[in-house]
Short mmCIF file of C-alpha atoms and ligand atoms in Angstrom, two decimals:
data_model
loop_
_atom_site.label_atom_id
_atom_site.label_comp_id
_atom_site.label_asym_id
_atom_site.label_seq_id
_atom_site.Cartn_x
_atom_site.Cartn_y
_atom_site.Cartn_z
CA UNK A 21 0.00 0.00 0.00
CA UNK A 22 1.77 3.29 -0.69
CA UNK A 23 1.25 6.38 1.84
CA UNK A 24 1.98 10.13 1.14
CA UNK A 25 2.51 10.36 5.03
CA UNK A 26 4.28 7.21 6.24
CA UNK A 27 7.00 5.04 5.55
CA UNK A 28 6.95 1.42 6.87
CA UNK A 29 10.14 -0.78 7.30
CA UNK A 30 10.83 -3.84 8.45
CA UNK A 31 13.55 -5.81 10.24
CA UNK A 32 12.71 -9.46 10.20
CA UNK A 33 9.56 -9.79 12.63
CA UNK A 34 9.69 -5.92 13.35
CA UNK A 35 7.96 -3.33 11.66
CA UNK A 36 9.27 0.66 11.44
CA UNK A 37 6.39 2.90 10.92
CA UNK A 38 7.81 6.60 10.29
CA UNK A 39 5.74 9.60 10.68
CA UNK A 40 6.75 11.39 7.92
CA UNK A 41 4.93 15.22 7.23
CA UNK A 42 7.89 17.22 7.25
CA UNK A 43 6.45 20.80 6.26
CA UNK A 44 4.78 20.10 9.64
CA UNK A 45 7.29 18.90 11.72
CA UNK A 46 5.01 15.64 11.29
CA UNK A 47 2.19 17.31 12.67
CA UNK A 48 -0.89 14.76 12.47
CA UNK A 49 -3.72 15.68 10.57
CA UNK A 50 -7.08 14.11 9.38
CA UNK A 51 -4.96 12.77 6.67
CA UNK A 52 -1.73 11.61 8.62
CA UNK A 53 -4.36 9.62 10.94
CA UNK A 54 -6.22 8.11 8.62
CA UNK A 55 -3.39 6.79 7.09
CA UNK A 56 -2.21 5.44 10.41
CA UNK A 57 -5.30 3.74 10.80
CA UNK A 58 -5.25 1.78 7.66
CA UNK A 59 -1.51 1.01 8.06
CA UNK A 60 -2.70 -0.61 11.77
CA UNK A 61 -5.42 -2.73 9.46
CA UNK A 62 -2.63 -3.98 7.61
CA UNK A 63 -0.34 -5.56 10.10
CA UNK A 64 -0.17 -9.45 9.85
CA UNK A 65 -0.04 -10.33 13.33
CA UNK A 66 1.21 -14.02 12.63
CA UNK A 67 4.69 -12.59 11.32
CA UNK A 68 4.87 -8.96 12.93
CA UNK A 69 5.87 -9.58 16.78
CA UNK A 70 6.78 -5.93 17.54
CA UNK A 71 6.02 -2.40 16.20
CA UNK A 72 8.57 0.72 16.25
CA UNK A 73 7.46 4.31 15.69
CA UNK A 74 9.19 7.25 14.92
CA UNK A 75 9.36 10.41 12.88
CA UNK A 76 11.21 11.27 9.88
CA UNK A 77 14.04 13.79 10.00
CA UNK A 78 16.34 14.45 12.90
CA UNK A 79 14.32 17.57 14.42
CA UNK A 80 11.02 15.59 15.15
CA UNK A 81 8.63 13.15 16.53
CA UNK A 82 5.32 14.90 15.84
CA UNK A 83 4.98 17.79 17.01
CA UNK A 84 1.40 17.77 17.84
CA UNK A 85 -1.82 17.56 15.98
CA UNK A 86 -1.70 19.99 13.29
CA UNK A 87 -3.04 23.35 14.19
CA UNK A 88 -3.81 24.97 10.95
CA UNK A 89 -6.81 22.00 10.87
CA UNK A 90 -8.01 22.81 14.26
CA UNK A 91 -8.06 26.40 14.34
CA UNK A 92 -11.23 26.82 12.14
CA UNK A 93 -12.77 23.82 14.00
CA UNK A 94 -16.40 24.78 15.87
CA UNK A 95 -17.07 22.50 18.89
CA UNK A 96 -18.34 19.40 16.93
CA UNK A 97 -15.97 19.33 14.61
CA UNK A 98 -12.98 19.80 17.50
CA UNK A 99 -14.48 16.63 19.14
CA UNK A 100 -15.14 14.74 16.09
CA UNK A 101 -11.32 15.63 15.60
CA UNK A 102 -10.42 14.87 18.98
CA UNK A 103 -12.01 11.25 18.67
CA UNK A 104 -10.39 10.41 15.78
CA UNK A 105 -7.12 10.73 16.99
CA UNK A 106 -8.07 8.99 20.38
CA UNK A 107 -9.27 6.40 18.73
CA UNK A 108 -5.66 5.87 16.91
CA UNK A 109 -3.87 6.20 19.74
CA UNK A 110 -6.10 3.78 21.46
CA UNK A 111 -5.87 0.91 18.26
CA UNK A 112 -2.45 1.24 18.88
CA UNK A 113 -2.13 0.93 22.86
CA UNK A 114 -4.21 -2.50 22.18
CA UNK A 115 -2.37 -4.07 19.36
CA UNK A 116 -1.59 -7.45 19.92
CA UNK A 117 2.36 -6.94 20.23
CA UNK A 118 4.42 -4.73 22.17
CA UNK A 119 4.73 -1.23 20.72
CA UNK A 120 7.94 1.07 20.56
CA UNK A 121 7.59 5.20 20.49
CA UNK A 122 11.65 5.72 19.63
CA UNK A 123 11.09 9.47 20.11
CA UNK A 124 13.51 11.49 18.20
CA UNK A 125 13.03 14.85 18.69
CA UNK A 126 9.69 16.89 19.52
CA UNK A 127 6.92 14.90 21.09
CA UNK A 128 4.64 18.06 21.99
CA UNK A 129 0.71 17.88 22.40
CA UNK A 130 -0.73 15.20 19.94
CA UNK A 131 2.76 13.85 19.37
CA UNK A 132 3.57 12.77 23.16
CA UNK A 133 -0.02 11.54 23.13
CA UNK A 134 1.28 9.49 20.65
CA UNK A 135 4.15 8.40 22.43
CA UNK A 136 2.22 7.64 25.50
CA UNK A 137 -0.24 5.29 23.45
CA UNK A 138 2.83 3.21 22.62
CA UNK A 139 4.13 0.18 25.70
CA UNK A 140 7.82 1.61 25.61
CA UNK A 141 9.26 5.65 25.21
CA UNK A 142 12.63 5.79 24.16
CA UNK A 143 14.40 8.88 23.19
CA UNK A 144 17.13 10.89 21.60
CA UNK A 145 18.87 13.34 23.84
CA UNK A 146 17.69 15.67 21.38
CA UNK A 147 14.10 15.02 22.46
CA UNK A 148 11.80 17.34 23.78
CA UNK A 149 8.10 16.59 25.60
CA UNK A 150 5.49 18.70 26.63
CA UNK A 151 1.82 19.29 26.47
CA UNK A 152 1.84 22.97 25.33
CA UNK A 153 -2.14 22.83 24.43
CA UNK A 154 -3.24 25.12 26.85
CA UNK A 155 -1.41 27.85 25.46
CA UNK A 156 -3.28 27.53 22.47
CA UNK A 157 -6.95 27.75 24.11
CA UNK A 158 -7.41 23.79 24.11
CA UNK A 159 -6.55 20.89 26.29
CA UNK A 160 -4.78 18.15 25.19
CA UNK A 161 -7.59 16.01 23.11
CA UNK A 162 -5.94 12.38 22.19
CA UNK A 163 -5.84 11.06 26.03
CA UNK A 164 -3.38 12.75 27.09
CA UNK A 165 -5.14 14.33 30.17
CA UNK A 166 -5.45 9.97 31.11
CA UNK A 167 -2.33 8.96 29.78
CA UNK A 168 0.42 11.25 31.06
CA UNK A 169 -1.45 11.18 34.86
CA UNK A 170 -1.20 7.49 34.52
CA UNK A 171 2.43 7.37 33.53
CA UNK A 172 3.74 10.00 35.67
CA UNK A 173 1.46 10.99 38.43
CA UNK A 174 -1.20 13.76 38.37
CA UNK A 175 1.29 16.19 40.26
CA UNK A 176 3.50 16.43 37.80
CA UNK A 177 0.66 15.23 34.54
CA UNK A 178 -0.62 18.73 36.15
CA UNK A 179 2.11 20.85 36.17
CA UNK A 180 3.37 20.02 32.53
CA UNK A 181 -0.06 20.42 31.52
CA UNK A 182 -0.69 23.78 33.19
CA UNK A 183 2.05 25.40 32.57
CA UNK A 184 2.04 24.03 28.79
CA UNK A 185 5.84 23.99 29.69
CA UNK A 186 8.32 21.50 27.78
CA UNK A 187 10.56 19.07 29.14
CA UNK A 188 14.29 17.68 27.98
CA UNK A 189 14.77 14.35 27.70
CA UNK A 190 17.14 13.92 30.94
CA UNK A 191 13.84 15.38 32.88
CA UNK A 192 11.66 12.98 30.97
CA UNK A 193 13.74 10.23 32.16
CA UNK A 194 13.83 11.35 35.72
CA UNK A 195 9.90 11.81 35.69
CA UNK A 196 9.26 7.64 34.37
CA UNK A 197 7.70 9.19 30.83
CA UNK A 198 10.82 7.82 28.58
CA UNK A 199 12.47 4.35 29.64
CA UNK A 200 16.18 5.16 28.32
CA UNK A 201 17.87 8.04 26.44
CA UNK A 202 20.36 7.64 23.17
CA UNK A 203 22.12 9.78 20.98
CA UNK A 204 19.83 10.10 17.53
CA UNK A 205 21.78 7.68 15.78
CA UNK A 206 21.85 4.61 18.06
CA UNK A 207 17.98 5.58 18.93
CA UNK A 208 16.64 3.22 16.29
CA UNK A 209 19.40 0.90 16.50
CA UNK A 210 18.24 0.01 20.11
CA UNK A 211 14.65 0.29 19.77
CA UNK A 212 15.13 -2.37 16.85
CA UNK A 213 17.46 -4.58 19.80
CA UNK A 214 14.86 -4.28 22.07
CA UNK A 215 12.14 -5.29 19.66
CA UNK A 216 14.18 -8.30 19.02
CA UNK A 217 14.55 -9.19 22.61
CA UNK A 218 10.63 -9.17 23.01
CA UNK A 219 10.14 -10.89 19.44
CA UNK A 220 12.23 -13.56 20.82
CA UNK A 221 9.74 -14.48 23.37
CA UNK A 222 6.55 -16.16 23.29
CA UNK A 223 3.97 -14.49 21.08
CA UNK A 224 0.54 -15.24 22.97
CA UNK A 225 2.39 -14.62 26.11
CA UNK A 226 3.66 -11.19 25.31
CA UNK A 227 0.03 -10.46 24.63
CA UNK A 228 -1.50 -11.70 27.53
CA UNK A 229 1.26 -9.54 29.38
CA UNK A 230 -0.02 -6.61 27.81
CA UNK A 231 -3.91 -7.15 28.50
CA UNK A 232 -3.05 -8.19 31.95
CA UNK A 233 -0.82 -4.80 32.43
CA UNK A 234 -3.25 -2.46 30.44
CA UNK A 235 -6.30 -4.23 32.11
CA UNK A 236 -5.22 -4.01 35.20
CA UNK A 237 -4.36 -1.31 36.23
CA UNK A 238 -7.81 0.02 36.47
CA UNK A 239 -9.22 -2.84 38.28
CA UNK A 240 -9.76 -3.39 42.28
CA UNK A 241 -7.33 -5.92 43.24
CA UNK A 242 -8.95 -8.91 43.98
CA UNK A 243 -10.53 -8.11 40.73
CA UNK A 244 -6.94 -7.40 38.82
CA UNK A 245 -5.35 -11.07 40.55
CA UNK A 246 -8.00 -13.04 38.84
CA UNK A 247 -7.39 -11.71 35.96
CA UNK A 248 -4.27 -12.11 35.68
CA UNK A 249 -4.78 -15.87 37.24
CA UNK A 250 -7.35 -16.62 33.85
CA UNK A 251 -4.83 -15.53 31.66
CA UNK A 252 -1.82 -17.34 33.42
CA UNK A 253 -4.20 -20.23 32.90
CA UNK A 254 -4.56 -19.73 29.12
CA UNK A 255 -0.69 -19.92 28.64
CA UNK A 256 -0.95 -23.70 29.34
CA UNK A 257 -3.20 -24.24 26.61
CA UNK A 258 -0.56 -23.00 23.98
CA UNK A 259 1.99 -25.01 22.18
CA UNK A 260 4.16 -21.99 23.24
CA UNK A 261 4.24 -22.93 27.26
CA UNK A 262 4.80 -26.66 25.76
CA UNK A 263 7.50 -26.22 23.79
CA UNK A 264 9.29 -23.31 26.16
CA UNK A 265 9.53 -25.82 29.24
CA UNK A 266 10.77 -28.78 27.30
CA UNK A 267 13.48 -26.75 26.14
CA UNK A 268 14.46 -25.31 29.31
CA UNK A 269 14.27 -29.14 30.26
CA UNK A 270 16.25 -30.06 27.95
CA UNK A 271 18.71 -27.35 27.65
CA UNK A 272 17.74 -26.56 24.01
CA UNK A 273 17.10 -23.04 22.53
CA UNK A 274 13.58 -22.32 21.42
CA UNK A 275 11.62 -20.82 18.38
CA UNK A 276 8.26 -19.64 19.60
CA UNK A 277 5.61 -20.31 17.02
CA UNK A 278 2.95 -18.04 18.41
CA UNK A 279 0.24 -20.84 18.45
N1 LIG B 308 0.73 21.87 13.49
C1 LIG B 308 0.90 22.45 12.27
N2 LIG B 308 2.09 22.89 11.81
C2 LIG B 308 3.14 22.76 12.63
C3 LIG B 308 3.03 22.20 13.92
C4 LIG B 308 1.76 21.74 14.35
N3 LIG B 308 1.55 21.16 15.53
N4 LIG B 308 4.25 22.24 14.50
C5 LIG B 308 5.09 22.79 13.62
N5 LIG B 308 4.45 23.12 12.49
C6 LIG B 308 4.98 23.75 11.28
C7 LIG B 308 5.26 25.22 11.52
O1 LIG B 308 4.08 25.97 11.37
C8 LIG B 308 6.27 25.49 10.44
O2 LIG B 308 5.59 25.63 9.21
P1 LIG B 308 6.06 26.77 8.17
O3 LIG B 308 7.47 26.39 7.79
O4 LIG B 308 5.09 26.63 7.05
O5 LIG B 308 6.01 28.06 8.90
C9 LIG B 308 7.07 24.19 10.37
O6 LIG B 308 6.25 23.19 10.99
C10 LIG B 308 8.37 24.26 11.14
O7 LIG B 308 8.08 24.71 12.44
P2 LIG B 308 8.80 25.98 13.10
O8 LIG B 308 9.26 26.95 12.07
O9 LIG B 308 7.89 26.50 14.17
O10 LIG B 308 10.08 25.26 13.74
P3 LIG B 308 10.87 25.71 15.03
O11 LIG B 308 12.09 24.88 15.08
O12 LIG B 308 11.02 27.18 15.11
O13 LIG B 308 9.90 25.28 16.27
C11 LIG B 308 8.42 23.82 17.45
C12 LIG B 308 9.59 23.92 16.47
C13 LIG B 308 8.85 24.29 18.83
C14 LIG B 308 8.01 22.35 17.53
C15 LIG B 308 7.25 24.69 16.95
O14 LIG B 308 7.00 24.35 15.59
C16 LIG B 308 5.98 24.51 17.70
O15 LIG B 308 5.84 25.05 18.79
N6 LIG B 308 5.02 23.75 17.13
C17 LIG B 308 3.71 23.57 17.71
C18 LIG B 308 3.77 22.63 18.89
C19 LIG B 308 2.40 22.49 19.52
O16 LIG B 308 1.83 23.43 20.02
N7 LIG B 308 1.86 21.23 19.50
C20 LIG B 308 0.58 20.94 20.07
C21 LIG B 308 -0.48 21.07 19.06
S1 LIG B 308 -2.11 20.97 19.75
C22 LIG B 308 -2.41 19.31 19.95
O17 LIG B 308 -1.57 18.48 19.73
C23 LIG B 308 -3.80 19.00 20.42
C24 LIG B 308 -4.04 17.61 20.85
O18 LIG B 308 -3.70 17.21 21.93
C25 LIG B 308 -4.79 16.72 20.01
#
């Protein structure tokens, strides 16, 4: 499928999907989304085990949904807009397969939305988060009010939010929003080792991890240990759990079918 506003790559059993709207610092617009959204139809989740994305050029991520689309929005239209995006974002925090934001330069408003929709935030020390909506006369609009609270507390979810203020990347590591911090050009060279760490590993496994830790969270406990406890369960009906133990017993090495 071609796409004026997206690359895709892969890497064996990884896929790359690059933002790419230069002009606009990869601003997302009606277009840019939509085109995300069909890209997320496409993935073939027997061979994909792990998704990177990023943003074209050395300057950006995405620096936020793109404001010469919003600012002649009324209020339906600026929620219909707002809903599209969330609704991404929210395709792409349920995928089936861990997700990987390799941030390399501006994540600001929709962009570190983005970012917090993926599992994993790496950076570039060249990086640069923030939620500067309020400064334009709107409030962050594709989760992020949920998402950065979650991630890093509503203290400090507040106070970037507030002030609209942006962070560097050695803050957003000290605050729990990024996981690790490279220069630009071993960014993508790690994010594609760590893919390959996690496409290494069981399949089904790796995606019960992620519905137990998205699911979760949100839950009572009593409520959250069951859950978990059903889906521990459901391991041991995949050939997966079968194969992984007899090669531990055996002392043999492993390839994880995903079934
Ligand atoms: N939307 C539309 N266009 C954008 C954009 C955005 N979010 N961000 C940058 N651009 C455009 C600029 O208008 C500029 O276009 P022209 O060359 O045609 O003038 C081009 O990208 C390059 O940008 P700058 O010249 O501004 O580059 P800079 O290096 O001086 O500054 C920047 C970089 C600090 C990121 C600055 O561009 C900026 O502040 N951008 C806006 C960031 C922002 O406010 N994002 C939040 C948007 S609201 C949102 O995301 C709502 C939501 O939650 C859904």
């Amino acid at each position: 499928m071609d796409y004026n506003y997206l690359k895709i790559n892969s890497e064996g059993a990884i896929n790359i999907l690059t933002i790419s709207a230069p002009k606009s610092l990869n601003a997302l617009n009606t277009a840019v989304l939509s085109e995300i959204n069909q890209y997320l139809n496409t993935i073939d989740f027997g061979t994909t085990r792990a998704l990177i994305i990023t943003g074209d050029g050395e300057k950006a991520f995405v620096a936020g949904a793109d404001i010469s689309e919003m600012a002649t929005l009324n209020q339906a239209a600026g929620e219909v807009f707002g809903r599209r995006g969330a609704d991404v974002f929210r395709r792409i925090e349920q995928l089936p397969i861990p997700v990987i934001a390799a941030v390399n330069g501006y994540a600001l408003g929709g962009g570190c939305e983005l970012a917090m929709a993926c599992d994993i935030r790496i950076c570039s020390t060249n990086a640069k988060f923030g939620q500067p909506e309020v400064g334009l006369g709107i409030i962050p609009g594709f989760s992020g009010t949920y998402r950065l609270a979650k991630l890093v507390g509503m203290g400090m979810a507040k106070q970037l939010i507030y002030t609209g203020a942006p962070i560097r990347s050695d803050e957003a590591l000290r605050i729990g929003l990024v996981n690790a911090v490279y220069d630009q050009t071993d960014l993508l060279p790690a994010a594609i080792t760590m893919a390959q760490q996690m496409a290494a590993n069981a399949p089904i496994a790796i995606q019960l991890a992620k519905e137990c830790i998205n699911n979760e969270y949100d839950l009572a406990a009593d409520e959250a240990i069951a859950y978990e406890t059903v889906r521990f369960g459901q391991c041991f009906a995949t050939e997966d759990q079968k194969n992984g133990m007899s090669a531990f017993i055996n002392k043999q090495k492993v390839e994880f079918q995903g079934k």
